[in-house]
Coordinates of C-alpha atoms in Angstrom, one line a residue:
Chain A
N1 CA 76.1 96.8 121.4
A2 CA 75.9 93.3 120.6
G3 CA 77.9 93.6 117.3
V4 CA 76.4 92.0 113.9
M5 CA 75.3 88.8 114.9
Q6 CA 74.9 86.0 112.4
N7 CA 73.2 82.2 113.1
P8 CA 73.7 79.1 112.7
R9 CA 77.6 79.8 113.3
H10 CA 77.6 76.2 111.8
L11 CA 75.6 74.8 109.3
V12 CA 75.3 71.1 107.3
R13 CA 73.5 70.6 105.0
R14 CA 73.6 67.1 102.4
R15 CA 73.1 68.2 98.8
G16 CA 69.5 69.4 97.1
Q17 CA 68.3 70.9 101.0
E18 CA 68.2 74.6 101.6
A19 CA 70.5 76.9 104.0
R20 CA 69.4 79.7 105.6
L21 CA 71.8 82.4 106.8
R22 CA 70.2 85.3 109.6
C23 CA 72.3 88.2 110.0
S24 CA 71.2 90.5 112.6
P25 CA 72.8 93.6 112.0
M26 CA 74.6 96.6 114.8
K27 CA 71.7 98.4 116.1
G28 CA 70.8 101.3 114.1
H29 CA 72.4 99.6 111.1
S30 CA 70.6 100.2 108.2
H31 CA 72.7 98.6 105.7
V32 CA 73.2 95.8 105.0
Y33 CA 76.4 92.9 103.5
W34 CA 76.8 89.4 101.9
Y35 CA 80.1 88.1 101.5
R36 CA 81.4 84.6 100.5
Q37 CA 84.9 83.1 101.6
L38 CA 86.5 80.1 99.0
P39 CA 88.8 78.0 101.5
E40 CA 91.8 79.7 100.7
E41 CA 90.7 82.4 99.1
G42 CA 89.7 86.5 100.5
L43 CA 86.3 87.5 100.8
K44 CA 83.7 87.9 97.9
F45 CA 81.4 90.7 97.6
M46 CA 78.1 89.0 97.1
V47 CA 74.8 91.5 98.2
Y48 CA 74.2 94.8 99.2
L49 CA 70.3 96.1 100.8
Q50 CA 69.0 98.1 102.6
K51 CA 65.2 97.5 104.5
E52 CA 63.6 95.5 102.0
N53 CA 65.6 96.3 98.7
I54 CA 68.3 94.9 97.6
I55 CA 70.6 97.7 95.9
D56 CA 72.9 95.1 94.2
E57 CA 72.9 92.1 93.4
S58 CA 76.3 92.1 91.3
G59 CA 77.8 89.8 93.1
M60 CA 75.3 86.8 93.8
P61 CA 75.2 84.0 91.5
K62 CA 72.1 83.7 88.9
E63 CA 70.9 80.8 90.4
R64 CA 69.7 79.2 94.0
F65 CA 70.6 81.5 95.4
S66 CA 68.4 84.8 97.7
A67 CA 68.6 87.5 100.1
E68 CA 66.1 89.6 101.8
F69 CA 66.4 92.5 104.6
P70 CA 63.0 92.3 105.5
K71 CA 61.3 95.5 107.3
E72 CA 61.2 94.1 110.9
G73 CA 63.6 90.8 111.8
P74 CA 66.8 89.8 110.3
S75 CA 68.4 89.3 106.7
I76 CA 68.2 85.9 105.5
L77 CA 70.5 84.4 102.8
R78 CA 69.2 81.4 101.2
I79 CA 70.4 78.7 98.5
Q80 CA 68.9 76.2 97.6
Q81 CA 69.5 72.9 96.5
V82 CA 72.7 73.3 98.0
V83 CA 76.2 72.1 96.0
R84 CA 79.6 71.2 97.4
G85 CA 80.6 74.0 96.0
D86 CA 79.0 76.1 98.4
S87 CA 81.1 74.7 101.3
A88 CA 82.3 78.0 102.2
A89 CA 81.9 80.9 105.1
Y90 CA 79.1 83.8 104.4
F91 CA 79.9 86.3 106.2
C92 CA 77.8 89.8 106.9
A93 CA 78.3 93.1 107.6
S94 CA 76.0 96.2 108.1
S95 CA 77.1 99.9 108.9
V96 CA 75.4 103.3 108.7
G97 CA 74.8 104.5 105.2
A98 CA 78.1 104.3 103.2
D99 CA 80.3 104.6 106.4
T100 CA 82.6 101.8 108.0
Q101 CA 81.6 98.5 107.1
Y102 CA 81.4 96.0 110.7
F103 CA 81.6 92.3 110.2
G104 CA 79.7 89.2 112.4
P105 CA 81.6 85.8 113.0
G106 CA 80.2 83.9 109.8
T107 CA 78.6 81.2 108.9
R108 CA 80.5 77.8 107.9
L109 CA 78.6 76.3 105.5
T110 CA 79.3 72.0 104.6
V111 CA 77.4 70.4 102.6
L112 CA 78.8 67.1 102.5
Chain B
A1 CA 87.0 96.2 87.5
Q2 CA 89.1 97.2 90.0
R3 CA 91.5 94.0 92.0
V4 CA 92.6 94.3 94.9
T5 CA 96.3 91.5 94.9
Q6 CA 98.3 90.5 98.9
P7 CA 101.3 88.6 96.7
E8 CA 101.8 86.9 100.0
K9 CA 100.1 84.8 101.9
L10 CA 102.1 83.9 104.5
L11 CA 104.8 86.6 105.7
S12 CA 106.6 85.4 109.4
V13 CA 108.7 87.2 111.4
F14 CA 110.6 87.4 114.3
K15 CA 109.5 90.0 117.4
G16 CA 110.9 92.9 117.2
A17 CA 112.0 92.9 113.3
P18 CA 110.1 95.2 111.0
V19 CA 106.5 94.3 109.0
E20 CA 105.8 95.1 105.6
L21 CA 102.2 93.3 103.8
K22 CA 101.8 94.1 100.7
C23 CA 98.7 95.4 98.5
N24 CA 98.4 96.5 95.4
Y25 CA 94.9 97.9 93.7
S26 CA 94.1 98.1 90.3
Y27 CA 91.6 100.9 89.8
S28 CA 92.4 103.8 87.6
G29 CA 90.2 106.4 89.3
S30 CA 90.6 107.7 93.2
P31 CA 90.2 104.5 95.6
E32 CA 88.9 104.2 99.5
L33 CA 92.1 102.1 100.8
F34 CA 91.3 99.9 103.8
W35 CA 93.0 97.1 106.1
Y36 CA 91.4 94.6 108.2
V37 CA 92.4 92.0 110.3
Q38 CA 91.2 88.7 112.0
Y39 CA 92.8 87.4 115.1
S40 CA 92.6 84.0 115.5
R41 CA 88.8 82.8 116.6
Q42 CA 87.4 86.4 116.7
R43 CA 85.8 88.2 114.2
L44 CA 86.8 90.7 111.1
Q45 CA 88.0 94.4 112.0
L46 CA 88.4 97.0 110.5
L47 CA 92.4 98.1 111.7
L48 CA 92.9 101.1 109.7
R49 CA 91.9 103.4 106.8
H50 CA 93.7 105.3 104.6
I51 CA 91.7 108.8 104.8
S52 CA 92.1 108.5 108.3
R53 CA 96.1 108.7 107.6
E54 CA 96.4 107.3 111.5
S55 CA 98.6 104.6 113.1
I56 CA 96.7 101.8 114.7
K57 CA 99.0 99.4 117.4
G58 CA 101.5 100.5 115.7
F59 CA 100.6 100.2 112.3
T60 CA 100.8 102.7 109.4
A61 CA 99.4 102.6 105.9
D62 CA 100.2 105.2 102.9
L63 CA 98.0 105.1 100.8
N64 CA 100.4 105.2 96.4
K65 CA 98.2 106.5 94.1
G66 CA 101.9 106.1 91.1
E67 CA 102.5 102.4 92.1
T68 CA 99.0 102.1 93.1
S69 CA 99.6 100.2 96.3
F70 CA 98.5 100.5 100.3
H71 CA 101.3 98.5 101.8
L72 CA 100.8 97.9 106.1
K73 CA 103.7 98.6 107.7
K74 CA 104.8 98.6 111.5
P75 CA 108.1 98.6 112.9
F76 CA 108.6 96.4 115.8
A77 CA 106.5 93.4 115.5
Q78 CA 105.0 91.8 118.5
E79 CA 103.6 88.5 119.5
E80 CA 99.8 89.6 119.7
D81 CA 100.0 91.2 115.6
S82 CA 99.5 87.0 114.4
A83 CA 96.9 87.3 112.5
M84 CA 95.3 87.6 109.0
Y85 CA 95.2 91.1 107.1
Y86 CA 93.3 91.1 104.4
C87 CA 93.7 94.4 102.4
A88 CA 90.5 96.0 100.6
L89 CA 89.1 98.5 98.1
R90 CA 86.2 100.7 98.1
T91 CA 85.3 102.5 95.0
R92 CA 82.6 105.3 94.3
N93 CA 81.7 103.7 90.5
A94 CA 80.9 100.1 92.9
G95 CA 78.5 101.2 95.6
N96 CA 79.6 100.8 99.1
M97 CA 80.8 97.0 98.3
L98 CA 84.7 96.1 99.2
T99 CA 86.5 94.4 97.1
F100 CA 89.4 92.4 99.2
G101 CA 92.8 91.0 98.8
G102 CA 93.4 87.5 99.8
G103 CA 94.8 87.5 102.4
T104 CA 98.2 87.5 104.3
R105 CA 99.0 85.2 107.6
L106 CA 101.5 87.0 109.6
M107 CA 103.1 84.9 112.1
V108 CA 105.7 86.4 114.4
K109 CA 107.9 84.8 116.3
P110 CA 109.1 84.7 120.1

């Protein structure tokens, strides 16, 4: 089992562009979580998804951010019209039900 | 709302010395507490959880509901313990989301 995969590992965007971050959960895991880590801070919850459903998006900014976890393929975190404040490490985790969350290596987004 | 506080950003000890990484939480109900560790250039991984009451790599942590703490302890630190340590909380009323503390960097000097 390769573990949770995230790509790209590093992403550079200019202000106003779109960023797409991908997360492939561990085999057999149907629950996916996205967390954001700003510099010098801990991880902050963004969104919790199951296949084709958003379960909890209480941590998502109201505008420009969206997430999906389609029936087939990876979960996508999409950030439209990026701004410098979006620069952060974005971590994905997956689990079987409400069990232990296993984390991916993260995507480091830099907005120029 | 629940909150996790790790008061020390950096903790530096010598090899063989005891280690205690502090974690305090605020939540009025019955939380689940976790410690995650991130070694250099590796992903975040679960170290231990309070319901398991286990010792991993010599580390233990006891949930103290009276003091709302979940401090991580090891009697004799090793150089390979150097890493970032995050305390996290999960509550029934918040679904499966984890609330993390700000993290403590542990440096074990030779």
